[in-house]
Coordinates of C-alpha atoms in Angstrom, one line a residue:
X1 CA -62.2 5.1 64.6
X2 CA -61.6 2.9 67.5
X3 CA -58.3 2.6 69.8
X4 CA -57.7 -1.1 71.7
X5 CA -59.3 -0.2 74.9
X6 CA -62.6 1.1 73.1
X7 CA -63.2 -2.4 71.2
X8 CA -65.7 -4.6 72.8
X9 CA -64.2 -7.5 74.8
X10 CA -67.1 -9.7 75.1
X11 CA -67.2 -12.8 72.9
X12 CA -68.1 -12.2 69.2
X13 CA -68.4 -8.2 70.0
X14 CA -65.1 -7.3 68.2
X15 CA -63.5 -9.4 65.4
X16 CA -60.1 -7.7 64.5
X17 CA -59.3 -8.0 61.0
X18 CA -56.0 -7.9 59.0
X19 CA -53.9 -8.9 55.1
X20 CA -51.2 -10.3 55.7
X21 CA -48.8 -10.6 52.5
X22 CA -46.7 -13.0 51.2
X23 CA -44.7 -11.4 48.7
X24 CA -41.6 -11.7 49.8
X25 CA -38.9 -9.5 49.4
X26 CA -41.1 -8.3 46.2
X27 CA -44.1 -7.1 46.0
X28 CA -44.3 -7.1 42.6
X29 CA -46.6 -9.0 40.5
X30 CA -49.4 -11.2 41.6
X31 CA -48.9 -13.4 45.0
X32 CA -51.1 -14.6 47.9
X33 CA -52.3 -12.8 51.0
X34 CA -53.7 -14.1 54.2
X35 CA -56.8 -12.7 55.3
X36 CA -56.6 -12.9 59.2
X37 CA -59.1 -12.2 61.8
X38 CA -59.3 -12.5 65.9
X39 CA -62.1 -12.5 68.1
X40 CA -60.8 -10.5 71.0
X41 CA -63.0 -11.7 73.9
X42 CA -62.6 -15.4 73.0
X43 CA -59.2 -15.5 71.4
X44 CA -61.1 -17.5 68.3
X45 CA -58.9 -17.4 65.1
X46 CA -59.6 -18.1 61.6
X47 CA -57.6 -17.5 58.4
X48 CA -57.6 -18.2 54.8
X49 CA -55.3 -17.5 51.7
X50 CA -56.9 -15.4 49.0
X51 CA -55.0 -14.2 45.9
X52 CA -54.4 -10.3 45.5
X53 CA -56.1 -8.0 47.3
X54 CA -59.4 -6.6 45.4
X55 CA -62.2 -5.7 47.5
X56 CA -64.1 -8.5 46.2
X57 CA -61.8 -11.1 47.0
X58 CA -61.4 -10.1 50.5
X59 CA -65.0 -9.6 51.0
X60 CA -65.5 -13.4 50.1
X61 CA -62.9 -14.1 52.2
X62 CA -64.5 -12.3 55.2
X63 CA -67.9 -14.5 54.6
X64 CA -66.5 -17.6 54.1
X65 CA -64.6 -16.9 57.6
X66 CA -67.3 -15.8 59.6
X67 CA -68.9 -19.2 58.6
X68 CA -66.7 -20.4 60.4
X69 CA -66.9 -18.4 63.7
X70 CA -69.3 -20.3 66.5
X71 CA -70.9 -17.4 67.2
X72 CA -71.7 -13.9 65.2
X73 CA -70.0 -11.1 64.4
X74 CA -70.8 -7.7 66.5
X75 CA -68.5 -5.9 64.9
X76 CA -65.5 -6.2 62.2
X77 CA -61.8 -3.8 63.0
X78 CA -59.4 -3.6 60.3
X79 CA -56.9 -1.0 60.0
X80 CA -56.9 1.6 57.3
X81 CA -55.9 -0.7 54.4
X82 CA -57.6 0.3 51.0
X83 CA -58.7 -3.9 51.1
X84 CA -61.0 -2.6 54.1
X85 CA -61.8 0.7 54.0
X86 CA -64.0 0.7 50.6
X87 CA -67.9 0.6 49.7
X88 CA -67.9 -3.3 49.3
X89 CA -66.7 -4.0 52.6
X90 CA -68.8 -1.4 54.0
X91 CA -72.0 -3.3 52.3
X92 CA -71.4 -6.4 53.6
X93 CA -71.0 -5.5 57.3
X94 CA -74.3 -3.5 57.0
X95 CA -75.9 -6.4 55.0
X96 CA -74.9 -8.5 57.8
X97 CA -75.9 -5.7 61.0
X98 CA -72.2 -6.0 61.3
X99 CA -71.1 -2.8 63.3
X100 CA -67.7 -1.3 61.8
X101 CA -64.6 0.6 62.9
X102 CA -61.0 1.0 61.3
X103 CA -58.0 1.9 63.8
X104 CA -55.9 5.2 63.2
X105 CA -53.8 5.5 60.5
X106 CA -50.3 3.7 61.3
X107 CA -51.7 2.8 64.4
X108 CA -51.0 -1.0 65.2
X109 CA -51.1 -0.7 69.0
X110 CA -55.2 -0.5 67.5
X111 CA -55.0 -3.9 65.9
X112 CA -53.0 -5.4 68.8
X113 CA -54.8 -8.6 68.8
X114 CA -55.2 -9.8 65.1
X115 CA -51.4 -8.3 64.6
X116 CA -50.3 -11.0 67.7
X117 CA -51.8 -13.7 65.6
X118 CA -50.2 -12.9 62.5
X119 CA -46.8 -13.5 64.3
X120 CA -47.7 -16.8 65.8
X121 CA -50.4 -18.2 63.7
X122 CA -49.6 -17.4 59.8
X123 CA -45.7 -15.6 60.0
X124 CA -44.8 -18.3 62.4
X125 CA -46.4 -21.3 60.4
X126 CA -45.3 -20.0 57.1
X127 CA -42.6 -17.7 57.3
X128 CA -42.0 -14.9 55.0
X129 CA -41.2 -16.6 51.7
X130 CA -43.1 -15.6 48.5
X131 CA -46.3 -17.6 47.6
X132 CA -47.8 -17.0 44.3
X133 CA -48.8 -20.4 42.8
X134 CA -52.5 -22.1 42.7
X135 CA -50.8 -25.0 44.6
X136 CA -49.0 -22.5 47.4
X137 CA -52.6 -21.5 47.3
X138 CA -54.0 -24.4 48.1
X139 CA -51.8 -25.9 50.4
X140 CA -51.9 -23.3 52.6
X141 CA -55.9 -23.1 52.9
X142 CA -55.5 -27.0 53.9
X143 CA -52.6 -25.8 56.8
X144 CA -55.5 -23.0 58.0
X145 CA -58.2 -25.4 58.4
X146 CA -56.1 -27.9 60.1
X147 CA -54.5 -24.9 62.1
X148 CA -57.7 -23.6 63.4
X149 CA -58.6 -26.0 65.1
X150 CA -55.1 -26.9 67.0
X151 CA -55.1 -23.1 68.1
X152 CA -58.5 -22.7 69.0
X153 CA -58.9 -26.1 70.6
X154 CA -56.1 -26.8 72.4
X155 CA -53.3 -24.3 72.4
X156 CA -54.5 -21.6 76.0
X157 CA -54.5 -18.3 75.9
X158 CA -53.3 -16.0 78.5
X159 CA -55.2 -12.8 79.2
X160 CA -53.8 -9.7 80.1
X161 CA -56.4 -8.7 83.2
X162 CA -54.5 -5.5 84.2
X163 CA -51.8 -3.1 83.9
X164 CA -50.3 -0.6 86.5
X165 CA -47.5 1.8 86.1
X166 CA -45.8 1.9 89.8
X167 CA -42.7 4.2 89.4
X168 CA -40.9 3.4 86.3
X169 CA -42.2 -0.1 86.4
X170 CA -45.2 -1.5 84.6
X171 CA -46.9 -4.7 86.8
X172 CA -49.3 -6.8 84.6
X173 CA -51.3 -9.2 85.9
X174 CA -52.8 -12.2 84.3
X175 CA -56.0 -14.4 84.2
X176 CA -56.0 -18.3 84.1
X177 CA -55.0 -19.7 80.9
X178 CA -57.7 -21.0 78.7
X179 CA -58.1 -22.2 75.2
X180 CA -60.5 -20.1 73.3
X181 CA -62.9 -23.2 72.9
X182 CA -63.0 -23.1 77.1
X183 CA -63.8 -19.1 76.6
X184 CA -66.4 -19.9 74.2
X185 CA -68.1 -22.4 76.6
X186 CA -68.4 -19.6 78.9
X187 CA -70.1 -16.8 77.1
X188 CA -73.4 -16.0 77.8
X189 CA -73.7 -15.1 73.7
X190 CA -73.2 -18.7 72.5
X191 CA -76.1 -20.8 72.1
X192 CA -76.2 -24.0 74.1
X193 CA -76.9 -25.7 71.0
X194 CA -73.6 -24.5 69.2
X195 CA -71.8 -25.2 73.0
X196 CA -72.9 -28.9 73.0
X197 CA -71.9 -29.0 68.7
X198 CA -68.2 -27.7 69.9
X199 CA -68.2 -30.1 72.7
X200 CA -69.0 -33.2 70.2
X201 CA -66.3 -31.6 68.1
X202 CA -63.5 -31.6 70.9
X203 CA -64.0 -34.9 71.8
X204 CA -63.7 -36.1 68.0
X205 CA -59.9 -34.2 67.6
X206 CA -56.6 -35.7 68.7
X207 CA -54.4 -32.8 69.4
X208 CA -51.2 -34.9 68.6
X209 CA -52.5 -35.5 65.0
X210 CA -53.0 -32.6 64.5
X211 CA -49.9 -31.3 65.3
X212 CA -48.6 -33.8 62.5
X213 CA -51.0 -33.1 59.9
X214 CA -49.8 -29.1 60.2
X215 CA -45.7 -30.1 60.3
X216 CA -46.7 -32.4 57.3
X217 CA -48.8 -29.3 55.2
X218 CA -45.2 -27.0 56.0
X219 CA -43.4 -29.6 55.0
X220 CA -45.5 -29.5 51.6
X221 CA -45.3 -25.8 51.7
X222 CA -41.2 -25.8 51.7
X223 CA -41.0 -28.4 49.0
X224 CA -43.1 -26.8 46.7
X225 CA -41.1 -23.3 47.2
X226 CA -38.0 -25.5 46.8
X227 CA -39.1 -26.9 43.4
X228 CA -40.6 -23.3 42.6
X229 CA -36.9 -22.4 43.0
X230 CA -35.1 -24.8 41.4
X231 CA -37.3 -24.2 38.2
X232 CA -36.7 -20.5 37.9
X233 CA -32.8 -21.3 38.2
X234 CA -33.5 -23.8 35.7
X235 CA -35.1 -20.8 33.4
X236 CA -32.8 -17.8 34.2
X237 CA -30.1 -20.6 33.1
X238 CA -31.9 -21.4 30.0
X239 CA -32.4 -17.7 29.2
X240 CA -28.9 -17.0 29.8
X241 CA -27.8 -19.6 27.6
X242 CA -29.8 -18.5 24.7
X243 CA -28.5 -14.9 25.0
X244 CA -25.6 -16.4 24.7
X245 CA -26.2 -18.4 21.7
X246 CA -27.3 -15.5 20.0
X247 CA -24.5 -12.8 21.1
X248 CA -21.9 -15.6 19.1
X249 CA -24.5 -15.4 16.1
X250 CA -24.2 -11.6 16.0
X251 CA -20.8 -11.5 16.8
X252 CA -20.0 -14.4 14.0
X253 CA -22.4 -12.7 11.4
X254 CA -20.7 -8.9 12.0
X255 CA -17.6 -10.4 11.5
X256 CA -18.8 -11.8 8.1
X257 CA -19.7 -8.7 7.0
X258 CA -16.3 -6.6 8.4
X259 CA -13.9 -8.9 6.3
X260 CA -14.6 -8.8 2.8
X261 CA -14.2 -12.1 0.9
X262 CA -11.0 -12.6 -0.9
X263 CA -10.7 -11.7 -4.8
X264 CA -9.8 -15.4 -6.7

């Protein structure tokens, strides 16, 4: 058990971790989750959309994403979610020499940084509507992947250097904003060979089509909960209607059966 200022700040030392579900104002049934996770010294964010939440699942989920980190993972913090905390999870970060710690229970404040993200890059992006179709899926796993590298590329990060309590005021003071691909060029535990591999990468993207690619994926993302909607009208209407139907066919029948024929 780990509180914020006991994580690691250097780059790849702490990844915070964290499900973030889109359920809506249900949570019953089946519907899709975001697995999110942070770097903390670098800023680095990936995501992806998994359905449920089974250990398994999220364990794939949590390979796939480190994958996709430019440097390893020191050390995975989730919070006390049963998605985390089981055996499987546990395997994999020792599999991996993955050091692992969990915040305390109904702690955010512990999971400050992967909790910031989930406002601004998935809640933000996505909103809280209820996914729970293979397309929803798949259309939102395109936005992440297109996200990613918009955030981490070219949107800067501000740093919180220091905090003071004078009095009854707080004073904070900040660092230099930089993108978390400028943070990652200055670590001393990134490999100049993955360094020069970002670079080439950089210089390959065009922030301002990116930008359009992610409006275009939302705008994919509300039409397809618009149609979603319009066809579970369309069914609640067609159930209705048959309920009707058949409350005329019992009520005709029983009223058969109440009047008794006439005697010719």
């Amino acid at each position: 058990m780990k509180l914020s200022h006991e994580q690691g700040r250097g780059t790849g030392e702490t990844i915070q971790i964290d499900l973030v579900e889109h359920c809506g104002s249900s949570a019953k049934g089946d519907f899709i989750n975001t697995v999110s996770t942070t770097d903390i010294g670098s800023g680095w964010w990936e995501g992806t959309a998994v359905f449920g939440k089974e250990a398994k699942v999220v364990h794939q989920a949590l390979w796939e994403l480190g994958k996709k980190y430019p440097f390893p993972w020191g050390e995975i913090h989730p919070d006390n979610g049963a998605e985390f905390i089981n055996e499987t999870i546990y395997g994999f970060t020792r599999d991996q020499n993955i050091k692992f710690s969990r915040s305390r229970p109904y702690g955010k404040n512990d999971n400050c940084f992967v909790e910031q993200k989930n406002s601004t890059h998935v809640r933000k992006m996505v909103g809280h509507q209820r996914y729970d179709t293979k397309k929803e899926l798949d259309t939102l796993n395109e936005l992440y992947a297109i996200l990613s590298l918009y955030k981490n590329f070219f949107q800067p990060i501000i740093p919180l250097k220091n905090k003071e309590r004078i009095g009854g005021h707080v004073k904070r003071t900040y660092g230099c904003p930089q993108t978390a691909y400028q943070n990652v060029l200055t670590s001393p535990r990134v490999s100049e060979k993955k360094k020069q591999q970002l670079t080439k990468r950089y210089h390959g993207l065009n922030p301002a089509e990116l930008k359009r690619r992610v409006t275009e994926k939302q705008d994919q993302l509300w039409k397809l909960k618009r149609l979603k909607e319009q066809e579970q009208t369309a069914a609640i209407l067609a159930e209705k209607e048959i309920a009707k139907q058949n409350n005329f066919i019992q009520f005709s029948v029983a009223n058969l059966i109440a009047e008794p024929m006439g005697v010719r």
